[in-house]
Coordinates of N, CA and C in Angstrom, one line a residue:
M1 N 11.4 -20.0 0.6 CA 10.7 -19.2 -0.6 C 11.6 -18.5 -1.3
P2 N 11.9 -18.7 -2.7 CA 12.4 -17.8 -3.4 C 12.2 -16.3 -3.4
H3 N 12.9 -15.2 -3.6 CA 12.5 -14.0 -3.6 C 11.9 -13.4 -4.9
P4 N 10.4 -12.8 -4.4 CA 9.6 -12.5 -5.7 C 9.9 -11.8 -6.7
P5 N 9.7 -12.1 -8.1 CA 10.0 -11.3 -8.9 C 9.4 -9.7 -9.0
P6 N 10.3 -8.8 -9.5 CA 9.6 -7.5 -9.9 C 8.3 -7.4 -10.2
F7 N 7.4 -6.5 -10.1 CA 6.4 -6.2 -10.5 C 6.3 -6.5 -12.2
L8 N 5.0 -7.1 -12.5 CA 4.8 -7.6 -13.6 C 6.2 -8.5 -14.2
D9 N 7.3 -9.1 -13.4 CA 8.3 -9.5 -13.7 C 8.8 -8.6 -15.2
L10 N 9.0 -7.6 -15.2 CA 9.4 -6.9 -16.5 C 10.9 -7.1 -16.5
P11 N 11.2 -6.8 -17.9 CA 12.6 -6.8 -17.8 C 13.5 -5.6 -17.3
P12 N 14.8 -5.8 -17.3 CA 15.6 -4.9 -16.4 C 15.5 -3.1 -16.8
E13 N 15.3 -3.1 -18.1 CA 15.4 -1.7 -18.8 C 14.0 -1.1 -18.2
H14 N 13.1 -1.7 -17.9 CA 11.7 -1.2 -17.3 C 11.7 -1.2 -15.8
T15 N 12.6 -1.7 -15.1 CA 12.5 -1.5 -13.7 C 13.6 -0.9 -13.0
A16 N 14.7 0.0 -13.6 CA 15.4 0.7 -13.2 C 14.9 1.9 -12.4
Y17 N 15.2 2.0 -11.0 CA 14.3 3.3 -10.5 C 14.4 4.4 -11.1
E18 N 15.7 5.2 -11.5 CA 15.8 6.2 -11.9 C 15.1 6.3 -13.4
G19 N 15.0 5.6 -13.9 CA 14.2 6.0 -15.3 C 12.3 5.5 -15.0
S20 N 12.0 5.2 -13.6 CA 10.6 4.7 -13.7 C 9.7 5.9 -13.0
R21 N 8.7 5.8 -13.6 CA 7.8 6.6 -12.9 C 7.1 6.2 -11.7
V22 N 7.0 5.0 -11.7 CA 6.0 4.1 -10.8 C 7.1 3.2 -10.1
V23 N 6.7 3.5 -8.6 CA 7.6 2.6 -7.6 C 6.6 1.8 -6.8
V24 N 6.9 0.2 -6.8 CA 6.1 -0.6 -5.8 C 6.9 -0.9 -4.8
L25 N 6.3 -0.5 -3.6 CA 6.9 -0.4 -2.3 C 5.9 -1.6 -1.3
P26 N 7.0 -3.2 -1.6 CA 6.2 -4.2 -0.6 C 6.4 -3.9 1.0
V27 N 5.0 -3.9 1.6 CA 5.3 -3.9 3.1 C 4.5 -4.8 3.7
P28 N 5.1 -5.9 3.8 CA 4.8 -7.1 4.5 C 4.7 -7.0 5.9
L29 N 3.5 -6.1 6.2 CA 3.2 -5.8 7.8 C 1.9 -6.9 8.0
E30 N 2.3 -7.3 9.3 CA 1.1 -8.2 10.2 C 1.7 -8.2 11.5
R31 N 0.7 -7.1 12.1 CA 1.1 -6.9 13.6 C -0.5 -6.9 14.5
T32 N -1.5 -6.4 13.3 CA -2.7 -6.1 14.5 C -3.9 -7.2 13.8
T33 N -3.8 -8.1 13.0 CA -4.5 -8.9 12.5 C -5.4 -9.5 13.7
S34 N -6.3 -9.4 13.5 CA -7.5 -10.3 14.7 C -8.3 -11.4 14.2
Y35 N -8.2 -12.2 12.8 CA -8.9 -13.1 12.6 C -7.8 -14.1 12.0
G36 N -7.9 -14.0 10.4 CA -7.2 -14.7 9.7 C -5.4 -14.1 9.6
K37 N -4.5 -14.9 9.6 CA -3.5 -14.5 9.6 C -2.6 -14.8 8.3
G38 N -1.7 -14.2 7.9 CA -1.1 -14.2 6.6 C -0.7 -13.0 5.8
T39 N -0.9 -11.6 6.4 CA -0.9 -10.7 5.5 C 0.4 -10.3 5.1
A40 N 1.2 -10.7 5.9 CA 2.7 -10.6 5.6 C 3.1 -11.2 4.4
E41 N 2.5 -12.2 4.1 CA 2.6 -13.0 2.8 C 1.8 -11.9 1.5
G42 N 1.3 -11.2 2.0 CA 0.6 -10.6 0.7 C 1.3 -9.8 -0.5
P43 N 2.3 -9.0 0.0 CA 3.0 -8.3 -1.2 C 3.7 -9.3 -2.3
A44 N 4.6 -10.4 -1.3 CA 4.9 -11.3 -2.4 C 4.0 -12.1 -3.2
A45 N 2.9 -12.4 -2.5 CA 2.0 -13.1 -3.2 C 1.2 -12.0 -4.5
I46 N 1.2 -11.1 -4.3 CA 0.9 -10.2 -5.4 C 2.0 -10.1 -6.5
L47 N 3.2 -9.8 -6.2 CA 4.5 -9.8 -6.9 C 4.3 -11.1 -7.9
R48 N 4.0 -12.4 -7.2 CA 4.1 -13.7 -7.9 C 3.1 -13.7 -9.0
A49 N 1.8 -12.9 -8.7 CA 0.7 -13.2 -9.3 C 0.9 -12.2 -10.5
S50 N 1.7 -11.3 -10.3 CA 1.4 -10.2 -11.1 C 2.2 -10.6 -12.6
T51 N 2.7 -11.6 -12.3 CA 3.7 -12.2 -13.6 C 2.9 -12.6 -14.5
Q52 N 1.3 -13.2 -14.0 CA 0.5 -13.5 -15.3 C -0.2 -12.4 -15.9
V53 N 0.0 -11.2 -15.8 CA -0.8 -10.2 -16.4 C -0.4 -9.7 -17.5
E54 N -1.5 -9.6 -18.5 CA -0.6 -9.1 -20.1 C -0.5 -8.1 -19.7
L55 N 0.5 -7.4 -20.8 CA 1.0 -6.0 -20.6 C 0.7 -5.0 -21.6
Y56 N -0.1 -5.6 -22.4 CA -0.9 -4.5 -23.6 C -2.2 -4.4 -23.1
E57 N -2.3 -3.0 -23.2 CA -3.7 -2.3 -22.8 C -4.3 -1.9 -23.9
E58 N -5.5 -2.8 -24.3 CA -6.3 -2.7 -25.4 C -7.0 -1.5 -25.6
Q59 N -7.4 -0.8 -24.5 CA -8.2 0.3 -24.8 C -7.6 1.4 -25.3
T60 N -6.4 1.7 -24.5 CA -5.4 2.6 -25.2 C -4.6 2.3 -26.1
R61 N -4.4 1.2 -26.3 CA -3.5 0.2 -27.6 C -2.0 1.1 -27.2
S62 N -1.6 0.6 -26.1 CA -0.5 1.2 -25.5 C 0.1 0.0 -24.6
D63 N 1.1 0.1 -24.1 CA 2.2 -0.9 -23.1 C 2.2 0.2 -21.9
P64 N 1.4 0.3 -21.2 CA 1.7 1.2 -19.8 C 2.9 0.9 -19.3
F65 N 3.4 -0.3 -19.2 CA 4.7 -0.8 -18.3 C 6.0 0.3 -18.8
R66 N 5.6 0.8 -20.0 CA 7.0 1.2 -20.6 C 7.0 2.8 -20.0
L67 N 6.0 3.0 -18.7 CA 6.5 4.2 -17.8 C 7.7 3.8 -16.9
G68 N 7.8 2.6 -17.1 CA 8.8 2.0 -15.8 C 8.3 1.7 -14.4
I69 N 8.2 0.7 -14.1 CA 7.9 0.5 -12.8 C 8.8 -0.2 -11.8
A70 N 9.5 0.2 -10.9 CA 10.9 -0.1 -10.2 C 9.9 -0.7 -8.9
T71 N 10.4 -2.2 -8.5 CA 9.9 -2.9 -7.5 C 10.9 -2.6 -6.4
L72 N 10.8 -2.0 -5.2 CA 11.6 -1.6 -4.1 C 11.7 -3.0 -3.0
P73 N 12.9 -2.9 -2.3 CA 12.7 -3.9 -1.5 C 11.9 -3.9 -0.3
P74 N 11.4 -5.0 0.1 CA 10.4 -5.0 1.1 C 10.7 -3.7 2.2
F75 N 9.7 -3.2 2.9 CA 10.3 -2.4 3.7 C 10.2 -3.1 5.0
P76 N 11.3 -2.8 5.9 CA 11.2 -3.8 7.2 C 10.4 -3.5 8.2
C77 N 9.4 -4.2 8.5 CA 8.5 -4.2 9.7 C 8.9 -4.0 10.9
G78 N 9.8 -5.1 11.4 CA 10.8 -5.4 12.4 C 9.6 -5.4 13.7
D79 N 9.9 -5.4 15.0 CA 8.8 -5.7 16.2 C 8.9 -4.2 17.1
G80 N 9.0 -3.3 16.5 CA 9.0 -2.1 17.4 C 7.7 -1.7 17.5
E81 N 7.4 -0.4 18.1 CA 5.6 0.3 18.4 C 5.5 0.8 16.8
M82 N 4.1 0.4 16.7 CA 3.2 0.6 15.4 C 3.5 2.3 14.8
R83 N 3.3 2.8 16.1 CA 3.7 4.3 15.9 C 4.7 4.9 15.1
D84 N 5.9 3.9 15.4 CA 7.4 4.4 15.1 C 7.4 3.3 13.8
L85 N 6.7 2.6 13.6 CA 7.0 1.7 12.1 C 6.2 2.8 11.0
L86 N 5.0 3.2 11.4 CA 4.1 4.3 10.5 C 5.0 5.6 10.3
A87 N 5.7 6.1 11.4 CA 6.6 7.1 11.0 C 7.6 6.9 10.2
G88 N 8.4 5.7 10.2 CA 9.4 5.3 9.4 C 8.7 4.9 7.9
L89 N 7.8 4.4 7.8 CA 7.1 4.0 6.6 C 6.7 5.5 5.6
E90 N 6.0 6.4 6.8 CA 6.0 7.7 6.3 C 7.1 8.4 5.5
A91 N 8.1 8.4 6.0 CA 9.5 8.9 5.6 C 10.0 8.3 4.5
E92 N 9.6 6.9 4.1 CA 10.2 5.9 3.2 C 9.1 6.3 1.8
A93 N 7.9 6.4 2.4 CA 6.9 6.9 1.2 C 7.2 8.6 0.8
A94 N 7.5 9.3 1.8 CA 7.7 10.8 1.2 C 9.0 10.7 0.5
R95 N 9.9 10.0 0.9 CA 10.9 10.3 -0.5 C 10.9 9.9 -1.6
H96 N 10.1 8.9 -1.9 CA 9.9 8.5 -3.3 C 8.6 9.4 -4.0
L97 N 7.9 10.0 -3.4 CA 6.8 10.7 -3.8 C 7.4 12.1 -3.9
R98 N 8.4 12.5 -3.3 CA 9.3 13.9 -3.7 C 10.2 13.7 -4.7
A99 N 10.4 12.6 -5.1 CA 11.3 12.3 -6.2 C 10.3 12.0 -7.4
G100 N 9.3 12.4 -7.5 CA 8.1 12.6 -8.1 C 7.6 11.2 -8.7
K101 N 7.8 10.1 -8.0 CA 7.3 9.0 -8.1 C 5.8 8.8 -8.0
L102 N 5.1 7.8 -8.6 CA 3.9 7.5 -8.1 C 4.3 5.9 -7.5
L103 N 3.8 6.2 -6.1 CA 4.2 5.2 -5.3 C 2.8 4.4 -4.9
V104 N 3.0 2.9 -5.0 CA 2.2 1.7 -5.1 C 2.7 1.0 -4.0
S105 N 1.8 1.3 -2.7 CA 2.3 0.2 -1.5 C 1.5 -1.0 -1.5
L106 N 2.1 -2.3 -1.4 CA 1.4 -3.6 -1.4 C 1.5 -4.0 0.1
G107 N 0.5 -4.1 0.7 CA 0.4 -5.0 2.3 C 0.0 -6.3 1.9
G108 N 0.3 -7.0 3.1 CA 0.3 -6.5 4.3 C -1.2 -5.9 4.8
E109 N -1.1 -6.0 6.2 CA -2.4 -5.5 6.8 C -2.6 -4.1 6.7
H110 N -4.0 -3.6 6.6 CA -4.2 -2.0 5.8 C -4.2 -1.0 6.8
S111 N -3.3 -1.4 8.4 CA -3.2 0.2 9.1 C -2.1 0.5 8.4
L112 N -1.4 0.0 7.8 CA -0.1 0.5 7.0 C -0.5 1.8 6.2
T113 N -1.5 2.0 5.7 CA -1.9 3.0 4.7 C -1.7 4.2 5.3
L114 N -1.8 4.2 6.5 CA -1.6 5.6 7.3 C -0.1 6.5 6.9
G115 N 0.9 5.5 7.1 CA 2.2 6.0 6.6 C 2.3 6.9 5.3
P116 N 1.6 6.0 4.2 CA 2.2 6.5 3.1 C 1.0 7.7 2.5
L117 N -0.1 7.4 3.2 CA -1.4 8.6 3.1 C -1.1 9.7 3.8
R118 N -0.1 9.9 4.8 CA 0.4 11.0 5.5 C 1.3 11.8 4.8
A119 N 2.3 10.6 4.0 CA 3.3 11.5 2.7 C 2.6 12.1 2.0
A120 N 1.8 11.2 1.3 CA 1.1 12.0 0.0 C 0.4 13.1 0.3
L121 N -0.2 13.5 1.8 CA -1.1 14.6 2.1 C 0.2 15.8 2.3
A122 N 1.5 15.4 3.0 CA 2.5 16.2 2.8 C 3.2 16.6 1.6
V123 N 3.1 15.8 0.8 CA 3.9 16.3 -0.4 C 2.9 16.8 -1.6
H124 N 1.7 16.4 -1.6 CA 0.8 16.7 -2.7 C -0.5 17.7 -2.0
G125 N -0.5 18.1 -0.8 CA -1.6 18.6 -0.4 C -2.9 17.9 -0.2
T126 N -4.1 18.4 -0.5 CA -5.4 17.5 -0.5 C -5.3 16.6 -1.4
L127 N -6.1 15.5 -1.0 CA -6.4 14.5 -1.6 C -7.6 13.9 -0.8
G128 N -8.2 12.8 -1.8 CA -9.2 11.7 -1.1 C -8.9 10.7 -0.8
V129 N -9.5 9.9 -0.4 CA -9.5 8.3 0.0 C -10.7 7.7 -0.4
V130 N -10.6 6.5 -1.1 CA -11.4 5.5 -1.4 C -10.9 4.1 -0.6
Q131 N -12.1 3.7 0.2 CA -11.9 2.5 1.0 C -12.6 1.5 0.5
F132 N -12.0 0.3 -0.2 CA -12.5 -0.7 -0.5 C -12.2 -1.8 1.1
D133 N -13.6 -1.9 1.5 CA -13.3 -2.7 2.7 C -14.7 -3.4 3.0
A134 N -14.5 -4.7 3.7 CA -15.8 -5.1 4.5 C -16.5 -4.2 5.4
H135 N -15.4 -3.8 6.1 CA -15.4 -3.2 7.3 C -15.3 -1.9 7.6
A136 N -16.0 -1.0 8.5 CA -15.6 0.4 8.5 C -14.6 0.8 9.0
D137 N -13.8 0.0 9.8 CA -12.6 0.2 10.5 C -12.7 2.1 11.2
L138 N -13.6 2.0 11.8 CA -13.7 3.4 12.4 C -13.5 3.5 14.0
R139 N -13.3 2.2 14.5 CA -13.0 2.3 16.1 C -11.8 3.4 16.4
P140 N -12.0 3.8 17.6 CA -10.9 4.6 18.2 C -9.7 4.1 18.5
E141 N -9.8 2.9 19.1 CA -8.7 1.8 19.1 C -9.2 0.3 19.3
Y142 N -8.3 -0.5 19.2 CA -8.9 -1.7 19.0 C -7.8 -2.6 19.8
E143 N -7.9 -3.4 20.9 CA -7.1 -4.3 21.2 C -6.1 -3.3 21.7
G144 N -6.4 -2.3 22.4 CA -5.4 -1.3 23.2 C -4.5 -0.4 22.3
S145 N -4.6 -0.7 21.0 CA -3.7 0.2 19.8 C -4.8 1.2 19.0
P146 N -4.6 2.3 19.3 CA -5.2 3.3 18.0 C -4.6 3.2 16.5
F147 N -3.4 2.1 16.3 CA -3.4 1.8 15.1 C -3.7 0.6 14.5
S148 N -4.3 -0.1 15.2 CA -4.8 -1.4 14.8 C -5.6 -1.5 13.1
H149 N -5.4 -2.6 12.6 CA -6.2 -2.6 11.2 C -7.9 -2.1 11.6
A150 N -8.3 -2.3 12.8 CA -10.0 -1.9 12.9 C -9.7 -0.5 13.2
C151 N -8.8 0.0 12.9 CA -8.7 1.8 13.4 C -8.4 2.7 12.2
I152 N -7.8 2.1 11.3 CA -7.3 3.0 10.0 C -8.1 4.3 9.8
M153 N -9.3 3.5 9.5 CA -10.4 5.0 8.9 C -10.7 5.8 9.7
S154 N -10.5 5.6 11.2 CA -10.5 6.9 12.5 C -9.6 7.4 12.0
R155 N -8.0 7.1 11.7 CA -7.0 8.0 11.5 C -7.4 8.9 10.3
V156 N -7.9 8.0 9.6 CA -8.0 9.2 7.9 C -8.6 9.9 8.4
V157 N -9.9 9.7 9.2 CA -11.0 10.9 9.3 C -10.5 12.4 10.4
E158 N -9.6 11.7 11.1 CA -8.9 12.7 11.7 C -7.9 13.6 10.9
L159 N -7.5 13.4 9.7 CA -6.8 14.0 8.8 C -7.7 14.6 8.2
A160 N -9.0 14.9 8.3 CA -10.2 15.7 7.4 C -10.1 15.5 6.1
L161 N -9.4 14.2 5.6 CA -9.6 14.3 3.9 C -11.1 13.4 3.6
P162 N -11.5 13.9 2.8 CA -12.8 13.5 1.9 C -12.5 12.1 1.7
T163 N -13.6 11.2 2.1 CA -13.3 9.6 1.8 C -14.6 9.3 1.4
V164 N -14.4 8.0 0.5 CA -16.1 7.4 0.2 C -15.5 5.8 0.5
A165 N -16.4 5.0 1.2 CA -16.1 3.8 1.5 C -17.2 2.9 0.6
V166 N -16.5 1.9 0.2 CA -17.2 1.2 -1.0 C -17.3 -0.7 -0.3
G167 N -18.2 -0.9 -0.2 CA -18.2 -2.6 0.2 C -18.3 -2.7 1.7
I168 N -18.7 -1.8 2.4 CA -19.0 -2.1 3.9 C -20.2 -2.9 4.1
R169 N -19.9 -4.0 5.3 CA -20.8 -4.5 5.2 C -21.1 -4.9 6.9
A170 N -20.0 -4.4 7.8 CA -20.1 -4.1 9.2 C -19.4 -3.2 9.5
L171 N -20.1 -2.6 10.8 CA -19.3 -1.3 11.2 C -19.6 -1.5 12.9
S172 N -18.7 -0.7 13.6 CA -18.8 -0.8 15.2 C -19.8 0.4 15.4
R173 N -20.2 0.5 16.5 CA -20.8 1.9 16.9 C -20.5 3.0 16.7

């Protein structure tokens, strides 16, 4: 499959890292999915679909893409321990946040959220989390891992961040 285009398929003058206010980090993670597979293809699919988005924003009568949106190479997810992968992802996210960038992480399974979230907390201090999900993901561990997709919100609760969950239809005890 060909390499996906940069986010919104913007021309090079709007995608250089140095001049971009926003960076998009694809994270093709698929380790702990328990039902459907294919989350590793999510980032590339989102990048391809973004080429169909209109760039003009009629409410503000502006072209927000002019902030600059750099698309980074996909984060290497490898085969190591989830704890190590999340620590590496946290370091990668922190690097961009410390550079003053607005970071958008495209997954992959949502257990990846912990890395960028910890980085944002370290760089920016207190923040809140809005969870859009059908499941609460509050299990302490699932299939032997505290870093499973079914546990991400338990890890968020441990960070003592204010959270709002939207769309929950099923939860564990």
